[in-house]
Coordinates of C-alpha atoms in Angstrom, one line a residue:
X1 CA -6.0 17.2 11.8
X2 CA -3.2 16.1 9.6
X3 CA 0.3 15.9 11.1
X4 CA 3.0 17.8 9.2
X5 CA 5.5 15.7 7.3
X6 CA 9.1 16.3 8.3
X7 CA 12.1 15.4 6.2
X8 CA 15.6 15.0 7.4
X9 CA 17.7 13.6 4.5
X10 CA 19.7 16.0 2.4
X11 CA 22.0 15.9 -0.5
X12 CA 21.0 12.4 -1.9
X13 CA 18.3 10.8 -3.9
X14 CA 16.7 9.3 -0.8
X15 CA 12.9 9.4 -0.1
X16 CA 12.9 12.6 1.9
X17 CA 15.1 14.8 -0.3
X18 CA 13.9 18.3 -1.2
X19 CA 17.1 19.7 -2.6
X20 CA 16.4 18.2 -6.1
X21 CA 14.6 20.0 -8.9
X22 CA 10.9 19.5 -8.7
X23 CA 10.8 17.2 -11.7
X24 CA 13.3 14.9 -10.0
X25 CA 11.5 14.5 -6.7
X26 CA 9.7 11.4 -5.7
X27 CA 6.1 11.5 -4.6
X28 CA 7.3 10.4 -1.1
X29 CA 9.5 13.5 -0.8
X30 CA 6.6 15.9 -1.2
X31 CA 4.8 17.3 1.9
X32 CA 1.6 17.1 -0.2
X33 CA 1.8 13.3 -0.6
X34 CA -1.4 11.6 0.2
X35 CA -0.2 9.2 2.9
X36 CA -2.8 6.7 1.5
X37 CA -1.7 4.1 4.1
X38 CA -1.2 6.2 7.2
X39 CA 0.6 5.6 10.5
X40 CA -1.1 3.4 13.1
X41 CA -1.3 0.2 11.1
X42 CA -0.1 -3.0 12.6
X43 CA 2.4 -4.3 10.1
X44 CA 5.5 -6.0 11.3
X45 CA 8.7 -4.0 11.6
X46 CA 10.3 -3.8 8.2
X47 CA 7.2 -4.9 6.3
X48 CA 7.8 -4.6 2.6
X49 CA 4.1 -4.8 1.8
X50 CA 3.3 -1.7 3.9
X51 CA 6.0 0.2 2.0
X52 CA 4.8 -1.1 -1.4
X53 CA 1.2 -0.2 -0.8
X54 CA 1.9 3.3 0.4
X55 CA 4.3 4.0 -2.4
X56 CA 2.0 2.6 -5.0
X57 CA -1.2 4.3 -3.9
X58 CA 0.4 7.6 -3.1
X59 CA 1.7 7.6 -6.7
X60 CA -1.7 6.6 -8.1
X61 CA -3.5 9.3 -6.1
X62 CA -1.1 11.9 -7.5
X63 CA -1.6 10.6 -11.0
X64 CA -5.4 10.8 -10.7
X65 CA -5.6 14.0 -8.8
X66 CA -6.9 12.1 -5.8
X67 CA -9.8 10.5 -7.7
X68 CA -9.1 6.9 -6.9
X69 CA -10.9 3.9 -5.3
X70 CA -9.1 0.9 -4.0
X71 CA -10.5 -2.7 -3.6
X72 CA -8.4 -4.8 -1.3
X73 CA -8.4 -8.6 -1.0
X74 CA -8.2 -10.4 2.3
X75 CA -4.6 -10.9 3.4
X76 CA -1.8 -9.3 5.4
X77 CA -2.4 -5.8 3.9
X78 CA -6.1 -5.9 4.8
X79 CA -5.6 -7.4 8.3
X80 CA -2.9 -5.1 9.5
X81 CA -4.4 -1.9 8.1
X82 CA -8.1 -2.4 9.1
X83 CA -8.5 -4.1 12.5
X84 CA -12.2 -3.5 13.2
X85 CA -13.3 -0.7 13.8
X86 CA -10.1 1.1 12.8
X87 CA -8.5 1.9 9.5
X88 CA -5.2 3.3 8.3
X89 CA -6.5 4.1 4.8
X90 CA -7.0 7.7 3.6
X91 CA -8.9 7.0 0.4
X92 CA -12.2 5.3 -0.6
X93 CA -11.3 1.7 0.2
X94 CA -13.3 -1.6 0.2
X95 CA -12.4 -5.0 1.6
X96 CA -13.3 -7.9 -0.7
X97 CA -13.0 -11.6 -0.1
X98 CA -9.7 -13.4 -0.5
X99 CA -10.1 -14.3 -4.2
X100 CA -12.3 -11.6 -5.8
X101 CA -10.5 -8.3 -5.5
X102 CA -10.2 -8.2 -9.3
X103 CA -14.0 -8.8 -9.7
X104 CA -14.9 -6.2 -7.1
X105 CA -12.6 -3.7 -8.9
X106 CA -14.3 -4.5 -12.2
X107 CA -17.7 -3.9 -10.7
X108 CA -16.6 -0.5 -9.3
X109 CA -15.1 0.5 -12.7
X110 CA -18.3 -0.6 -14.5
X111 CA -20.5 1.4 -12.2
X112 CA -18.3 4.5 -12.6
X113 CA -18.4 4.2 -16.4
X114 CA -22.2 3.9 -16.4
X115 CA -22.5 7.0 -14.1
X116 CA -20.1 8.9 -16.4
X117 CA -22.1 8.0 -19.5
X118 CA -25.3 9.1 -17.9
X119 CA -23.6 12.4 -17.4
X120 CA -22.5 12.6 -21.0
X121 CA -18.9 11.5 -20.6
X122 CA -17.3 8.5 -22.3
X123 CA -15.2 7.5 -19.3
X124 CA -15.1 8.2 -15.6
X125 CA -12.4 10.4 -14.2
X126 CA -12.4 8.3 -11.0
X127 CA -10.0 5.4 -11.4
X128 CA -9.8 2.0 -9.7
X129 CA -7.0 0.0 -8.2
X130 CA -7.5 -3.6 -7.0
X131 CA -4.8 -5.1 -4.8
X132 CA -3.8 -8.3 -3.0
X133 CA -1.0 -10.5 -2.0
X134 CA 0.5 -13.4 -3.9
X135 CA -1.9 -15.9 -2.3
X136 CA -5.0 -13.9 -3.3
X137 CA -3.6 -13.2 -6.7
X138 CA -1.7 -16.3 -8.0
X139 CA -3.9 -18.8 -6.3
X140 CA -7.3 -18.0 -4.8
X141 CA -8.0 -15.0 -7.1
X142 CA -6.4 -16.3 -10.3
X143 CA -9.7 -17.0 -12.1
X144 CA -11.2 -13.5 -11.3
X145 CA -7.9 -11.9 -12.4
X146 CA -7.7 -13.8 -15.7
X147 CA -11.3 -12.8 -16.3
X148 CA -10.5 -9.1 -15.7
X149 CA -7.6 -9.4 -18.1
X150 CA -9.7 -11.2 -20.8
X151 CA -12.4 -8.5 -20.6
X152 CA -9.8 -5.7 -20.6
X153 CA -11.6 -4.1 -17.7
X154 CA -10.3 -0.6 -16.7
X155 CA -8.6 -1.6 -13.5
X156 CA -5.0 -1.5 -12.3
X157 CA -4.4 -4.7 -10.4
X158 CA -1.4 -4.7 -8.0
X159 CA 0.1 -7.9 -6.6
X160 CA 2.3 -7.3 -3.5
X161 CA 4.4 -10.5 -3.7
X162 CA 5.9 -11.7 -0.4
X163 CA 6.1 -15.2 -1.7
X164 CA 3.8 -17.1 0.7
X165 CA 0.6 -16.9 2.8
X166 CA 2.2 -14.8 5.5
X167 CA -1.0 -13.8 7.4
X168 CA -2.1 -17.3 8.1
X169 CA 1.2 -18.8 9.2
X170 CA 3.7 -18.7 6.3
X171 CA 2.3 -21.5 4.1
X172 CA 3.5 -22.1 0.5
X173 CA 1.8 -20.2 -2.3
X174 CA 2.3 -20.7 -6.1
X175 CA 4.7 -17.7 -5.8
X176 CA 6.9 -19.4 -3.3
X177 CA 10.4 -19.9 -4.8
X178 CA 11.8 -23.5 -5.0
X179 CA 13.6 -24.8 -1.9
X180 CA 12.1 -22.2 0.4
X181 CA 11.1 -23.4 3.8
X182 CA 7.5 -22.6 4.8
X183 CA 5.1 -24.2 7.3
X184 CA 3.8 -26.5 4.5
X185 CA 7.2 -27.1 2.8
X186 CA 9.5 -27.9 5.8
X187 CA 13.2 -28.3 5.4
X188 CA 13.2 -32.1 5.8
X189 CA 13.8 -35.1 3.5
X190 CA 15.9 -35.6 0.4
X191 CA 14.5 -32.5 -1.3
X192 CA 13.8 -30.0 1.5
X193 CA 11.7 -26.9 1.1
X194 CA 9.3 -26.0 -1.8
X195 CA 9.5 -28.3 -4.8
X196 CA 11.3 -27.3 -8.0
X197 CA 9.0 -27.2 -11.1
X198 CA 6.0 -25.8 -9.4
X199 CA 4.6 -22.2 -9.2
X200 CA 3.3 -19.6 -11.6
X201 CA 5.0 -16.7 -13.3
X202 CA 2.1 -14.2 -13.1
X203 CA 3.7 -11.4 -15.0
X204 CA 4.3 -13.7 -18.0
X205 CA 0.8 -15.1 -17.7
X206 CA -0.5 -11.5 -17.7
X207 CA 1.5 -10.8 -20.8
X208 CA 0.0 -13.8 -22.5
X209 CA -3.4 -12.1 -22.1
X210 CA -2.0 -9.2 -24.3
X211 CA -3.4 -6.6 -21.9
X212 CA -2.3 -3.0 -22.4
X213 CA 0.3 -2.9 -19.6
X214 CA 2.3 -5.3 -17.4
X215 CA 5.2 -4.3 -15.2
X216 CA 7.3 -5.6 -12.3
X217 CA 8.9 -3.5 -9.6
X218 CA 10.4 -3.7 -6.1
X219 CA 10.3 -1.5 -3.0
X220 CA 14.1 -1.1 -3.5
X221 CA 13.6 1.3 -6.4
X222 CA 11.1 3.9 -5.4
X223 CA 11.4 6.1 -8.5
X224 CA 11.0 3.1 -10.8
X225 CA 7.9 2.0 -8.9
X226 CA 6.3 5.4 -8.9
X227 CA 7.0 5.9 -12.6
X228 CA 5.3 2.6 -13.5
X229 CA 2.3 3.5 -11.4
X230 CA 2.0 6.8 -13.2
X231 CA 2.4 5.2 -16.6
X232 CA -0.3 2.6 -15.7
X233 CA -2.7 5.3 -14.6
X234 CA -2.4 7.1 -17.9
X235 CA -3.6 3.9 -19.7
X236 CA -7.2 2.7 -20.0
X237 CA -8.0 -1.0 -19.8
X238 CA -6.6 -3.9 -17.7
X239 CA -3.1 -3.3 -16.2
X240 CA -1.0 -5.5 -14.0
X241 CA 1.8 -4.4 -11.6
X242 CA 3.7 -7.1 -9.7
X243 CA 5.7 -5.7 -6.8
X244 CA 8.3 -7.7 -4.8
X245 CA 7.8 -6.9 -1.1
X246 CA 10.1 -8.9 1.2
X247 CA 8.6 -10.2 4.5
X248 CA 11.0 -10.2 7.4
X249 CA 8.8 -12.7 9.4
X250 CA 8.2 -15.2 6.6
X251 CA 11.6 -14.9 5.0
X252 CA 13.5 -15.1 8.4
X253 CA 15.3 -11.9 7.6
X254 CA 16.3 -8.8 9.6
X255 CA 13.7 -6.0 9.4
X256 CA 16.5 -3.6 8.3
X257 CA 17.3 -5.9 5.3
X258 CA 14.0 -5.4 3.5
X259 CA 15.3 -3.0 0.9
X260 CA 18.6 -4.8 0.6
X261 CA 16.9 -8.1 -0.1
X262 CA 14.6 -6.6 -2.7
X263 CA 17.7 -5.1 -4.4
X264 CA 19.6 -8.4 -4.3
X265 CA 16.7 -10.3 -5.8
X266 CA 17.0 -8.0 -8.8
X267 CA 20.9 -7.9 -9.0
X268 CA 21.0 -11.7 -8.8
X269 CA 18.6 -12.1 -11.7
X270 CA 16.0 -13.9 -9.6
X271 CA 13.4 -11.1 -10.0
X272 CA 13.6 -9.5 -13.5
X273 CA 12.3 -5.9 -13.6
X274 CA 10.6 -5.0 -16.9
X275 CA 7.6 -3.5 -18.7
X276 CA 5.4 -5.0 -21.4
X277 CA 2.6 -3.5 -23.6
X278 CA 0.0 -5.6 -25.3
X279 CA 2.0 -8.8 -24.7
X280 CA 5.3 -7.5 -26.0
X281 CA 8.3 -6.7 -23.8
X282 CA 9.2 -3.1 -24.2
X283 CA 11.5 -2.0 -21.4
X284 CA 13.9 -3.8 -19.2
X285 CA 15.9 -2.6 -16.1
X286 CA 19.5 -3.8 -16.6
X287 CA 21.3 -5.4 -13.7
X288 CA 23.7 -2.8 -12.4
X289 CA 25.9 -5.1 -10.4
X290 CA 25.5 -8.8 -11.0
X291 CA 25.8 -10.9 -7.8
X292 CA 25.5 -14.7 -7.2
X293 CA 22.2 -16.0 -5.9
X294 CA 24.0 -17.0 -2.7
X295 CA 24.3 -13.3 -1.7
X296 CA 20.5 -13.1 -1.8
X297 CA 19.7 -16.5 -0.2
X298 CA 22.2 -16.4 2.7
X299 CA 20.5 -13.6 4.8
X300 CA 17.2 -15.5 4.8
X301 CA 16.5 -18.3 7.3
X302 CA 14.0 -19.9 4.9
X303 CA 17.0 -20.9 2.8
X304 CA 19.4 -21.7 5.7
X305 CA 19.2 -25.5 5.0
X306 CA 20.7 -24.8 1.5
X307 CA 24.0 -23.8 3.2
X308 CA 24.2 -27.1 5.2
X309 CA 25.5 -30.4 3.8
X310 CA 23.7 -31.4 0.7
X311 CA 22.5 -27.9 -0.3
X312 CA 24.9 -27.3 -3.1
X313 CA 22.7 -28.9 -5.8
X314 CA 19.6 -26.9 -4.9
X315 CA 21.6 -23.6 -4.9
X316 CA 23.1 -24.5 -8.3
X317 CA 19.5 -25.1 -9.6
X318 CA 18.4 -21.7 -8.2
X319 CA 21.4 -20.1 -9.9
X320 CA 20.4 -21.7 -13.2
X321 CA 16.9 -20.1 -12.8
X322 CA 18.5 -16.7 -12.3
X323 CA 20.8 -17.3 -15.3
X324 CA 17.7 -18.2 -17.4
X325 CA 16.0 -14.9 -16.4
X326 CA 19.1 -13.0 -17.4
X327 CA 19.1 -14.6 -20.8
X328 CA 15.3 -14.4 -21.3
X329 CA 15.0 -10.7 -20.6
X330 CA 18.5 -9.6 -21.6
X331 CA 19.2 -8.2 -18.2
X332 CA 22.9 -7.8 -18.9
X333 CA 22.5 -6.8 -22.5
X334 CA 20.1 -3.8 -22.0
X335 CA 21.8 -0.5 -22.3
X336 CA 22.3 1.5 -19.1
X337 CA 19.1 3.4 -18.3
X338 CA 16.9 1.4 -20.7
X339 CA 14.6 0.3 -18.0
X340 CA 14.9 3.4 -15.8
X341 CA 12.2 5.9 -15.3
X342 CA 12.8 9.2 -16.9

């Protein structure tokens, strides 16, 4: 039996508000939301990935009328949501290996298309989402994902980026930012933390494949995330959504700072929020209140060494990366509302 959903927030644009007009309400504010990732999972307190997955799949389920299948790579999301023999998922869901979620999603989509064609329809009305963390996306699953893009398979791939291999002990991934402390990039030596000059910018790599849709989002802007999922599900072909999901454990941050840190990543310019279609940038979310990168770095213990003696140069280089993003995407030039969901 499903437990009733109760809402307590009133008078604001928060998740639970029901005083807005129906067209302004978020998926999460509706008592009919799917709760795709239900209570009972074992994520850490303040887990950004748990929020990102629920927000994303609830929006996708609404966009598809509940006709959705999810393929999930090995990683934090799979481990905390499906400890054998339990599951917190409330939709058809399959666990793949660490590196082949994109390939499994492709196979599901191909089977659905064949079944639809045998029934006299060109396309299936059941849609597919493949999802994984940054390790299973930017590293181990990179080849499968690139193949999915190159073939333009009808799958929405979602990367929940917490910037390291959190499930196995906080090791560096190719999405780990420079100077960050991890178990494999300790804060020791002349250049502590992760090296500068390494890593992969997956949203830009996805754009280079000229697929129909690429977008970035964070758990700090629920409405923007939901709108991008809805837009992605209205498109056929390969689509890529990269969602920043802070990890309190791996980042050394307070559980209550998850949303704040995601917002500061955007406001500092370190995480540009945008959309692209067929390889061309088409919408950018402008920075509302520009902040220095120090405001983002300081609350995280993985960057604590940058505020000790000798850390000024590394912080200046990180600030330069943020400034480059601001110039590259026009984050201060975009008109107000240009990147906001209608």
